[in-house]
């Protein structure tokens, strides 16, 4: 304080000092977030020397309330700023279905709202013996993905108790060996927050921010990490649901094999490599309509499933079987020669021969007509290859069914 603030014991001096105090208090209240607690304490000491004991106590209470108001406003401003960031995160998550992108965005956000020298997100499904850690960042380096055994350490404790663990200094860390937390081999973190990832009443895992400094986090950081953790868990759940639905859109519901969408996607991908070659085998049931008419559609469905079984049983490691439409099937066999493709067809016929359908003591044989075409010998495009195989299949039908036609020979 300037020397002029040490008042002489005269009325004019006290009146001037009183005006200075009122002006200063007015400034504090107009910009309460800028109040300096050290300045509050200095004013408090000076005023105590000038006021009576009763007035001094009242003045002390006033300064205390100013300090408390400063803390509340600062906290509100802090939360308001970070809620804006959380709002931005929710928009990002709403547009992102890539799990890795969600996890990296979560780390990016946490780093903006608190010091995060180390950071990880762990996932756990009830009944598992391992905890999956897809992202584990220490000093800017991502050491994930990795797995750790369930049942030991602070991560497991948070999962079991569903309670946040906040270690403010290494001195607070539990001493039991199984309570060793997280950190690099060279130096461990001093401050850690472990927050359970919850969706409703379901435990999904743990999110953690850590710092090499002591007392790096406040209670507000725990709450922020809880909010971020909830958003991460929700976004990951949505992304996984989207992925399941996306994959289901490429799967035939009746047979479980791939469908026509998957066929066109995969064929285009195969042909995008100019050096690739692929054999396309097209199959068509010879008697589905007769079976449906005489035995019912449920038996016809069983026939479709039986053909799919045969294709799956014969398909090689690189092959993919598809139900294209109705009783029409495709099999893509990358790098297969025409002789190898014909051998696969013979194996399919043999599978079907020894496994006829049986319905009400009636044995129902399953026969197929087949057309084969090969890229790039027969056609140079995906549509052209499909047309070639389709033409070969049509020739098999005209030849009396239950036979195979190779396009180039046909």
CSV table of C-alpha atoms in Angstrom, one decimal:
chain,number,residue,atom,x,y,z
A,1,UNK,CA,0.0,0.0,0.0
A,2,UNK,CA,1.1,3.6,-0.7
A,3,UNK,CA,2.3,5.5,2.3
A,4,UNK,CA,-0.7,7.8,2.0
A,5,UNK,CA,-2.9,4.9,3.0
A,6,UNK,CA,-1.4,4.9,6.5
A,7,UNK,CA,-3.9,7.5,7.9
A,8,UNK,CA,-3.2,10.2,10.5
A,9,UNK,CA,-5.6,10.4,13.3
A,10,UNK,CA,-7.7,13.2,12.0
A,11,UNK,CA,-11.2,13.4,10.6
A,12,UNK,CA,-10.2,14.7,7.2
A,13,UNK,CA,-7.7,11.9,6.7
A,14,UNK,CA,-10.1,9.2,7.8
A,15,UNK,CA,-12.8,10.6,5.5
A,16,UNK,CA,-10.4,10.6,2.5
A,17,UNK,CA,-9.3,7.1,3.3
A,18,UNK,CA,-12.9,6.0,3.6
A,19,UNK,CA,-13.6,7.4,0.1
A,20,UNK,CA,-10.6,5.5,-1.2
A,21,UNK,CA,-12.0,2.3,0.3
A,22,UNK,CA,-15.4,2.8,-1.1
A,23,UNK,CA,-14.0,3.5,-4.6
A,24,UNK,CA,-11.8,0.4,-4.3
A,25,UNK,CA,-14.8,-1.8,-3.2
A,26,UNK,CA,-16.8,-0.4,-6.1
A,27,UNK,CA,-14.1,-1.4,-8.5
A,28,UNK,CA,-13.9,-4.9,-7.0
A,29,UNK,CA,-17.6,-5.4,-7.2
A,30,UNK,CA,-17.7,-4.2,-10.9
A,31,UNK,CA,-14.9,-6.6,-11.8
A,32,UNK,CA,-15.2,-9.2,-9.1
A,33,UNK,CA,-13.3,-11.8,-11.1
A,34,UNK,CA,-10.2,-9.6,-10.9
A,35,UNK,CA,-10.1,-9.4,-7.1
A,36,UNK,CA,-6.7,-10.3,-5.6
A,37,UNK,CA,-6.9,-12.2,-2.3
A,38,UNK,CA,-3.5,-10.8,-1.2
A,39,UNK,CA,-4.9,-7.3,-1.7
A,40,UNK,CA,-7.9,-8.2,0.3
A,41,UNK,CA,-5.7,-9.4,3.2
A,42,UNK,CA,-3.6,-6.2,3.0
A,43,UNK,CA,-6.6,-3.9,3.2
A,44,UNK,CA,-8.0,-6.0,6.1
A,45,UNK,CA,-4.8,-5.5,8.1
A,46,UNK,CA,-4.8,-1.7,7.5
A,47,UNK,CA,-8.5,-1.2,8.3
A,48,UNK,CA,-8.1,-3.2,11.6
A,49,UNK,CA,-5.7,-0.5,12.8
A,50,UNK,CA,-8.2,2.3,12.2
A,51,UNK,CA,-11.6,0.9,13.3
A,52,UNK,CA,-13.1,-0.1,16.6
A,53,UNK,CA,-13.2,-3.7,17.4
A,54,UNK,CA,-17.0,-4.0,16.5
A,55,UNK,CA,-16.6,-2.0,13.2
A,56,UNK,CA,-13.5,-4.1,12.4
A,57,UNK,CA,-15.4,-7.3,12.8
A,58,UNK,CA,-18.1,-6.0,10.5
A,59,UNK,CA,-15.5,-4.9,8.0
A,60,UNK,CA,-13.8,-8.3,8.1
A,61,UNK,CA,-17.1,-10.0,7.3
A,62,UNK,CA,-17.6,-7.6,4.4
A,63,UNK,CA,-14.1,-8.5,3.0
A,64,UNK,CA,-14.8,-12.2,3.6
A,65,UNK,CA,-18.0,-12.0,1.6
A,66,UNK,CA,-16.2,-10.1,-1.2
A,67,UNK,CA,-13.6,-12.9,-1.3
A,68,UNK,CA,-16.4,-15.6,-1.4
A,69,UNK,CA,-18.2,-13.8,-4.2
A,70,UNK,CA,-15.0,-13.6,-6.1
A,71,UNK,CA,-14.5,-17.4,-5.7
A,72,UNK,CA,-18.1,-18.1,-6.8
A,73,UNK,CA,-17.9,-15.8,-9.9
A,74,UNK,CA,-14.5,-17.2,-10.9
A,75,UNK,CA,-15.9,-20.7,-10.6
A,76,UNK,CA,-18.9,-19.8,-12.7
A,77,UNK,CA,-16.8,-18.2,-15.3
A,78,UNK,CA,-14.5,-21.2,-15.3
A,79,UNK,CA,-17.4,-23.6,-15.7
A,80,UNK,CA,-19.1,-21.4,-18.4
A,81,UNK,CA,-16.0,-21.4,-20.5
A,82,UNK,CA,-15.6,-25.1,-20.2
A,83,UNK,CA,-19.2,-25.8,-20.9
A,84,UNK,CA,-18.8,-24.1,-24.2
A,85,UNK,CA,-16.0,-26.6,-25.0
A,86,UNK,CA,-18.2,-29.4,-23.9
A,87,UNK,CA,-21.0,-28.1,-26.1
A,88,UNK,CA,-18.5,-28.2,-29.0
A,89,UNK,CA,-17.5,-31.7,-28.1
A,90,UNK,CA,-21.1,-32.9,-28.2
A,91,UNK,CA,-21.4,-31.6,-31.8
A,92,UNK,CA,-18.2,-33.3,-32.8
A,93,UNK,CA,-19.3,-36.6,-31.3
A,94,UNK,CA,-22.7,-36.3,-33.0
A,95,UNK,CA,-21.0,-36.3,-36.4
A,96,UNK,CA,-18.3,-38.9,-35.7
A,97,UNK,CA,-18.7,-42.7,-35.8
A,98,UNK,CA,-15.0,-43.6,-35.8
A,99,UNK,CA,-14.1,-44.9,-32.3
A,100,UNK,CA,-10.5,-43.8,-32.6
A,101,UNK,CA,-11.4,-40.3,-33.6
A,102,UNK,CA,-13.8,-40.0,-30.6
A,103,UNK,CA,-11.1,-41.1,-28.2
A,104,UNK,CA,-8.5,-38.7,-29.6
A,105,UNK,CA,-11.0,-35.8,-29.6
A,106,UNK,CA,-11.7,-36.7,-25.9
A,107,UNK,CA,-8.0,-36.4,-25.1
A,108,UNK,CA,-7.8,-33.1,-27.0
A,109,UNK,CA,-10.7,-31.7,-25.1
A,110,UNK,CA,-9.5,-32.8,-21.7
A,111,UNK,CA,-6.1,-31.2,-22.5
A,112,UNK,CA,-7.9,-27.9,-23.1
A,113,UNK,CA,-9.7,-27.9,-19.8
A,114,UNK,CA,-7.1,-29.3,-17.5
A,115,UNK,CA,-3.4,-30.4,-17.4
A,116,UNK,CA,-3.2,-33.9,-18.9
A,117,UNK,CA,0.4,-35.0,-18.9
A,118,UNK,CA,-1.0,-38.6,-18.9
A,119,UNK,CA,-4.4,-39.7,-20.1
A,120,UNK,CA,-6.2,-42.9,-20.8
A,121,UNK,CA,-9.7,-44.4,-21.4
A,122,UNK,CA,-10.3,-48.0,-20.4
A,123,UNK,CA,-13.3,-50.1,-21.3
A,124,UNK,CA,-14.7,-53.1,-19.4
A,125,UNK,CA,-17.6,-55.5,-20.1
A,126,UNK,CA,-19.1,-57.3,-17.1
A,127,UNK,CA,-17.8,-60.9,-17.0
A,128,UNK,CA,-14.5,-60.1,-18.8
A,129,UNK,CA,-11.2,-60.9,-17.3
A,130,UNK,CA,-9.4,-58.1,-19.0
A,131,UNK,CA,-9.7,-54.3,-19.3
A,132,UNK,CA,-9.2,-52.9,-22.7
A,133,UNK,CA,-7.3,-49.6,-23.0
A,134,UNK,CA,-7.6,-48.4,-26.6
A,135,UNK,CA,-5.9,-45.0,-25.9
A,136,UNK,CA,-3.1,-44.4,-23.3
A,137,UNK,CA,-1.2,-41.2,-23.8
A,138,UNK,CA,1.8,-40.2,-21.7
A,139,UNK,CA,3.8,-37.0,-22.5
A,140,UNK,CA,2.2,-36.9,-26.0
A,141,UNK,CA,2.9,-40.5,-26.9
A,142,UNK,CA,0.0,-43.0,-27.4
A,143,UNK,CA,1.0,-46.4,-26.0
A,144,UNK,CA,-2.4,-48.0,-26.7
A,145,UNK,CA,-4.1,-50.2,-27.5
A,146,UNK,CA,-3.3,-52.6,-24.7
A,147,UNK,CA,-5.0,-54.8,-22.2
A,148,UNK,CA,-4.5,-55.2,-18.5
A,149,UNK,CA,-5.9,-57.9,-16.1
A,150,UNK,CA,-9.1,-57.1,-14.3
A,151,UNK,CA,-9.0,-57.3,-10.5
A,152,UNK,CA,-6.0,-55.3,-9.5
A,153,UNK,CA,-5.0,-51.6,-9.5
A,154,UNK,CA,-7.0,-48.4,-9.3
A,155,UNK,CA,-8.8,-49.0,-12.5
A,156,UNK,CA,-10.4,-52.2,-11.2
A,157,UNK,CA,-11.2,-50.4,-7.9
A,158,UNK,CA,-13.1,-47.7,-9.8
A,159,UNK,CA,-14.9,-50.3,-11.8
A,160,UNK,CA,-15.9,-52.2,-8.7
A,161,UNK,CA,-16.9,-49.3,-6.5
A,162,UNK,CA,-18.2,-47.0,-9.2
A,163,UNK,CA,-16.6,-44.1,-7.3
A,164,UNK,CA,-14.2,-41.4,-8.5
A,165,UNK,CA,-10.6,-41.6,-7.1
A,166,UNK,CA,-8.7,-38.3,-6.8
A,167,UNK,CA,-5.1,-38.5,-5.8
A,168,UNK,CA,-3.9,-35.0,-5.1
A,169,UNK,CA,-0.3,-35.9,-4.3
A,170,UNK,CA,1.8,-39.0,-4.4
A,171,UNK,CA,1.8,-39.0,-0.6
A,172,UNK,CA,-1.9,-39.8,-0.7
A,173,UNK,CA,-1.4,-42.9,-2.9
A,174,UNK,CA,-2.3,-46.2,-1.3
A,175,UNK,CA,0.8,-48.2,-0.4
A,176,UNK,CA,-0.5,-51.7,-1.3
A,177,UNK,CA,1.4,-53.1,-4.3
A,178,UNK,CA,-1.9,-53.9,-6.2
A,179,UNK,CA,-2.8,-50.2,-6.0
A,180,UNK,CA,0.0,-49.0,-8.3
A,181,UNK,CA,-1.8,-46.7,-10.6
A,182,UNK,CA,-0.5,-45.4,-14.0
A,183,UNK,CA,2.5,-43.7,-15.3
A,184,UNK,CA,5.7,-44.1,-17.4
A,185,UNK,CA,8.4,-46.4,-16.2
A,186,UNK,CA,10.8,-43.5,-15.7
A,187,UNK,CA,8.6,-41.1,-13.6
A,188,UNK,CA,5.1,-41.6,-12.2
A,189,UNK,CA,2.4,-38.9,-12.1
A,190,UNK,CA,1.7,-37.0,-8.9
A,191,UNK,CA,-1.9,-36.0,-9.3
A,192,UNK,CA,-4.6,-38.4,-10.8
A,193,UNK,CA,-8.3,-38.4,-11.3
A,194,UNK,CA,-10.0,-41.7,-12.1
A,195,UNK,CA,-13.6,-41.3,-13.1
A,196,UNK,CA,-16.0,-44.2,-13.9
A,197,UNK,CA,-17.6,-44.2,-17.3
A,198,UNK,CA,-21.3,-44.7,-16.7
A,199,UNK,CA,-24.2,-44.9,-19.1
A,200,UNK,CA,-27.3,-44.9,-16.9
A,201,UNK,CA,-26.6,-47.7,-14.4
A,202,UNK,CA,-24.2,-49.5,-16.7
A,203,UNK,CA,-20.4,-49.5,-16.0
A,204,UNK,CA,-18.5,-49.0,-19.2
A,205,UNK,CA,-15.0,-48.3,-18.0
A,206,UNK,CA,-12.7,-45.6,-16.6
A,207,UNK,CA,-11.4,-42.2,-17.9
A,208,UNK,CA,-8.3,-40.7,-16.2
A,209,UNK,CA,-6.4,-37.5,-16.4
A,210,UNK,CA,-3.0,-37.2,-14.6
A,211,UNK,CA,-0.4,-34.6,-14.0
A,212,UNK,CA,3.3,-34.7,-12.9
A,213,UNK,CA,2.5,-31.7,-10.7
A,214,UNK,CA,1.0,-32.1,-7.2
A,215,UNK,CA,-2.4,-30.7,-6.5
A,216,UNK,CA,-3.0,-30.0,-10.2
A,217,UNK,CA,-6.8,-30.6,-10.1
A,218,UNK,CA,-9.8,-29.2,-8.2
A,219,UNK,CA,-13.2,-30.7,-7.5
A,220,UNK,CA,-14.5,-29.0,-10.6
A,221,UNK,CA,-12.1,-31.0,-12.7
A,222,UNK,CA,-13.7,-34.2,-11.4
A,223,UNK,CA,-17.1,-32.9,-12.5
A,224,UNK,CA,-15.8,-31.9,-15.9
A,225,UNK,CA,-14.2,-35.3,-16.4
A,226,UNK,CA,-17.4,-37.0,-15.4
A,227,UNK,CA,-19.3,-35.0,-18.0
A,228,UNK,CA,-16.7,-35.7,-20.7
A,229,UNK,CA,-16.6,-39.4,-19.7
A,230,UNK,CA,-20.4,-39.6,-20.1
A,231,UNK,CA,-20.2,-38.0,-23.5
A,232,UNK,CA,-17.4,-40.3,-24.5
A,233,UNK,CA,-19.3,-43.4,-23.3
A,234,UNK,CA,-22.4,-42.3,-25.2
A,235,UNK,CA,-20.5,-41.5,-28.4
A,236,UNK,CA,-18.7,-44.8,-28.3
A,237,UNK,CA,-22.0,-46.7,-27.7
A,238,UNK,CA,-23.5,-44.9,-30.6
A,239,UNK,CA,-20.5,-45.5,-32.8
A,240,UNK,CA,-20.6,-49.2,-32.0
A,241,UNK,CA,-24.3,-49.4,-32.7
A,242,UNK,CA,-23.8,-47.6,-36.0
A,243,UNK,CA,-21.0,-50.1,-36.9
A,244,UNK,CA,-23.3,-53.0,-36.1
A,245,UNK,CA,-26.1,-51.6,-38.2
A,246,UNK,CA,-23.7,-50.8,-41.0
A,247,UNK,CA,-22.3,-54.3,-41.0
A,248,UNK,CA,-25.9,-55.8,-40.8
A,249,UNK,CA,-26.7,-53.8,-44.0
A,250,UNK,CA,-24.2,-56.0,-45.8
A,251,UNK,CA,-25.5,-59.3,-44.4
A,252,UNK,CA,-28.3,-61.4,-45.6
A,253,UNK,CA,-30.7,-62.0,-42.8
A,254,UNK,CA,-31.9,-65.5,-43.9
A,255,UNK,CA,-28.6,-67.1,-44.5
A,256,UNK,CA,-26.1,-65.0,-42.5
A,257,UNK,CA,-23.8,-64.7,-45.5
A,258,UNK,CA,-23.1,-61.4,-47.3
A,259,UNK,CA,-25.7,-59.7,-49.5
A,260,UNK,CA,-25.8,-57.9,-52.8
A,261,UNK,CA,-24.6,-54.6,-51.3
A,262,UNK,CA,-21.5,-56.4,-50.0
A,263,UNK,CA,-21.0,-58.1,-53.3
A,264,UNK,CA,-20.9,-54.9,-55.3
A,265,UNK,CA,-18.7,-53.2,-52.7
A,266,UNK,CA,-16.2,-56.1,-52.6
A,267,UNK,CA,-16.1,-56.6,-56.3
A,268,UNK,CA,-15.3,-53.0,-56.9
A,269,UNK,CA,-12.6,-53.1,-54.2
A,270,UNK,CA,-11.0,-56.2,-55.8
A,271,UNK,CA,-11.0,-54.7,-59.3
A,272,UNK,CA,-9.5,-51.5,-58.1
A,273,UNK,CA,-6.2,-53.3,-58.0
A,274,UNK,CA,-5.0,-53.4,-61.6
A,275,UNK,CA,-2.9,-56.4,-60.9
A,276,UNK,CA,-5.7,-58.5,-59.4
A,277,UNK,CA,-7.6,-61.4,-60.9
A,278,UNK,CA,-10.8,-62.9,-59.6
A,279,UNK,CA,-13.2,-65.7,-60.5
A,280,UNK,CA,-16.9,-65.1,-60.2
A,281,UNK,CA,-19.1,-68.1,-59.6
A,282,UNK,CA,-22.8,-67.5,-60.0
A,283,UNK,CA,-25.3,-70.1,-58.7
A,284,UNK,CA,-29.0,-70.4,-59.0
A,285,UNK,CA,-31.4,-73.0,-57.5
A,286,UNK,CA,-33.0,-75.3,-60.0
A,287,UNK,CA,-36.2,-76.1,-58.0
A,288,UNK,CA,-37.0,-73.4,-55.5
A,289,UNK,CA,-40.4,-72.6,-57.0
A,290,UNK,CA,-41.4,-76.3,-57.1
A,291,UNK,CA,-40.4,-76.7,-53.5
A,292,UNK,CA,-42.3,-73.6,-52.4
A,293,UNK,CA,-45.4,-74.7,-54.2
A,294,UNK,CA,-45.4,-78.4,-53.0
A,295,UNK,CA,-43.8,-78.1,-49.5
A,296,UNK,CA,-44.2,-74.5,-48.4
A,297,UNK,CA,-42.0,-71.5,-48.3
A,298,UNK,CA,-40.4,-72.6,-45.0
A,299,UNK,CA,-38.9,-75.5,-46.8
A,300,UNK,CA,-37.9,-73.2,-49.6
A,301,UNK,CA,-36.1,-71.1,-47.1
A,302,UNK,CA,-34.4,-74.2,-45.8
A,303,UNK,CA,-33.2,-74.9,-49.3
A,304,UNK,CA,-31.7,-71.4,-49.6
A,305,UNK,CA,-29.9,-71.8,-46.3
A,306,UNK,CA,-28.6,-75.2,-47.4
A,307,UNK,CA,-27.0,-73.7,-50.6
A,308,UNK,CA,-25.5,-71.0,-48.4
A,309,UNK,CA,-24.1,-73.6,-46.1
A,310,UNK,CA,-22.5,-75.4,-49.0
A,311,UNK,CA,-20.9,-72.2,-50.3
A,312,UNK,CA,-19.5,-71.3,-46.8
A,313,UNK,CA,-18.2,-74.9,-46.4
A,314,UNK,CA,-16.3,-74.8,-49.7
A,315,UNK,CA,-15.2,-71.1,-49.7
A,316,UNK,CA,-11.4,-70.7,-49.2
A,317,UNK,CA,-9.8,-68.2,-46.8
A,318,UNK,CA,-9.9,-65.4,-49.4
A,319,UNK,CA,-13.3,-66.3,-50.9
A,320,UNK,CA,-16.6,-64.7,-50.0
A,321,UNK,CA,-20.1,-66.1,-50.5
A,322,UNK,CA,-23.1,-63.9,-51.2
A,323,UNK,CA,-26.8,-64.3,-51.4
A,324,UNK,CA,-27.5,-61.9,-54.3
A,325,UNK,CA,-31.3,-62.1,-54.6
A,326,UNK,CA,-33.9,-64.8,-54.0
A,327,UNK,CA,-32.2,-68.1,-54.8
A,328,UNK,CA,-29.3,-66.5,-56.7
A,329,UNK,CA,-25.9,-66.7,-55.2
A,330,UNK,CA,-22.4,-65.4,-55.9
A,331,UNK,CA,-18.9,-66.5,-54.9
A,332,UNK,CA,-15.9,-64.3,-55.4
A,333,UNK,CA,-12.6,-66.2,-55.4
A,334,UNK,CA,-9.6,-63.8,-55.8
A,335,UNK,CA,-6.7,-65.1,-57.8
A,336,UNK,CA,-8.4,-68.5,-58.5
A,337,UNK,CA,-7.8,-70.1,-61.8
A,338,UNK,CA,-10.7,-71.3,-63.9
A,339,UNK,CA,-9.8,-74.9,-62.9
A,340,UNK,CA,-9.8,-74.0,-59.2
A,341,UNK,CA,-13.2,-72.3,-59.7
A,342,UNK,CA,-14.6,-75.4,-61.3
A,343,UNK,CA,-13.3,-77.6,-58.5
A,344,UNK,CA,-15.1,-75.3,-56.0
A,345,UNK,CA,-18.3,-75.8,-57.9
A,346,UNK,CA,-17.8,-79.6,-57.8
A,347,UNK,CA,-17.3,-79.5,-54.1
A,348,UNK,CA,-20.5,-77.4,-53.6
A,349,UNK,CA,-22.5,-80.0,-55.7
A,350,UNK,CA,-21.0,-82.8,-53.6
A,351,UNK,CA,-21.9,-81.1,-50.3
A,352,UNK,CA,-25.5,-80.6,-51.5
A,353,UNK,CA,-25.7,-84.2,-52.9
A,354,UNK,CA,-25.0,-85.8,-49.5
A,355,UNK,CA,-27.1,-83.4,-47.6
A,356,UNK,CA,-30.6,-83.3,-49.2
A,357,UNK,CA,-33.5,-81.7,-47.4
A,358,UNK,CA,-35.8,-84.0,-45.5
A,359,UNK,CA,-39.4,-82.9,-44.9
A,360,UNK,CA,-42.2,-85.1,-43.7
A,361,UNK,CA,-40.3,-88.3,-44.6
A,362,UNK,CA,-39.7,-86.8,-48.1
A,363,UNK,CA,-36.1,-86.5,-49.4
A,364,UNK,CA,-35.7,-83.3,-51.4
A,365,UNK,CA,-32.6,-83.0,-53.5
A,366,UNK,CA,-30.9,-79.6,-53.9
A,367,UNK,CA,-29.5,-78.9,-57.3
A,368,UNK,CA,-28.0,-75.7,-58.8
A,369,UNK,CA,-27.1,-74.3,-62.1
A,370,UNK,CA,-23.8,-72.5,-62.3
A,371,UNK,CA,-22.0,-69.9,-64.5
A,372,UNK,CA,-18.4,-68.9,-64.1
A,373,UNK,CA,-16.5,-65.9,-65.5
A,374,UNK,CA,-13.0,-64.6,-64.7
A,375,UNK,CA,-11.5,-61.1,-64.5
A,376,UNK,CA,-9.7,-59.8,-66.5
A,377,UNK,CA,-9.7,-62.6,-69.1
A,378,UNK,CA,-13.4,-62.5,-69.8
A,379,UNK,CA,-14.3,-58.9,-68.9
A,380,UNK,CA,-12.5,-55.8,-67.8
A,381,UNK,CA,-15.2,-54.2,-65.5
A,382,UNK,CA,-17.3,-55.2,-62.5
A,383,UNK,CA,-20.6,-54.9,-64.5
A,384,UNK,CA,-19.1,-56.7,-67.4
A,385,UNK,CA,-17.9,-59.6,-65.2
A,386,UNK,CA,-21.3,-60.0,-63.7
A,387,UNK,CA,-23.0,-60.0,-67.1
A,388,UNK,CA,-20.6,-62.7,-68.3
A,389,UNK,CA,-21.3,-64.9,-65.3
A,390,UNK,CA,-25.0,-64.3,-65.7
A,391,UNK,CA,-24.8,-65.3,-69.4
A,392,UNK,CA,-22.9,-68.5,-68.5
A,393,UNK,CA,-25.6,-69.3,-65.9
A,394,UNK,CA,-28.3,-68.7,-68.4
A,395,UNK,CA,-26.7,-71.2,-70.8
A,396,UNK,CA,-26.6,-73.8,-67.9
A,397,UNK,CA,-30.3,-73.3,-67.5
A,398,UNK,CA,-30.9,-73.8,-71.2
A,399,UNK,CA,-28.8,-76.9,-71.2
A,400,UNK,CA,-31.1,-78.6,-68.7
A,401,UNK,CA,-30.0,-77.2,-65.4
A,402,UNK,CA,-27.9,-78.9,-62.7
A,403,UNK,CA,-24.7,-78.2,-64.7
A,404,UNK,CA,-21.9,-75.6,-65.0
A,405,UNK,CA,-21.0,-73.3,-67.9
A,406,UNK,CA,-17.6,-71.5,-68.2
A,407,UNK,CA,-18.1,-68.2,-70.0
A,408,UNK,CA,-15.1,-68.3,-72.2
A,409,UNK,CA,-15.9,-71.8,-73.4
A,410,UNK,CA,-19.7,-71.7,-73.1
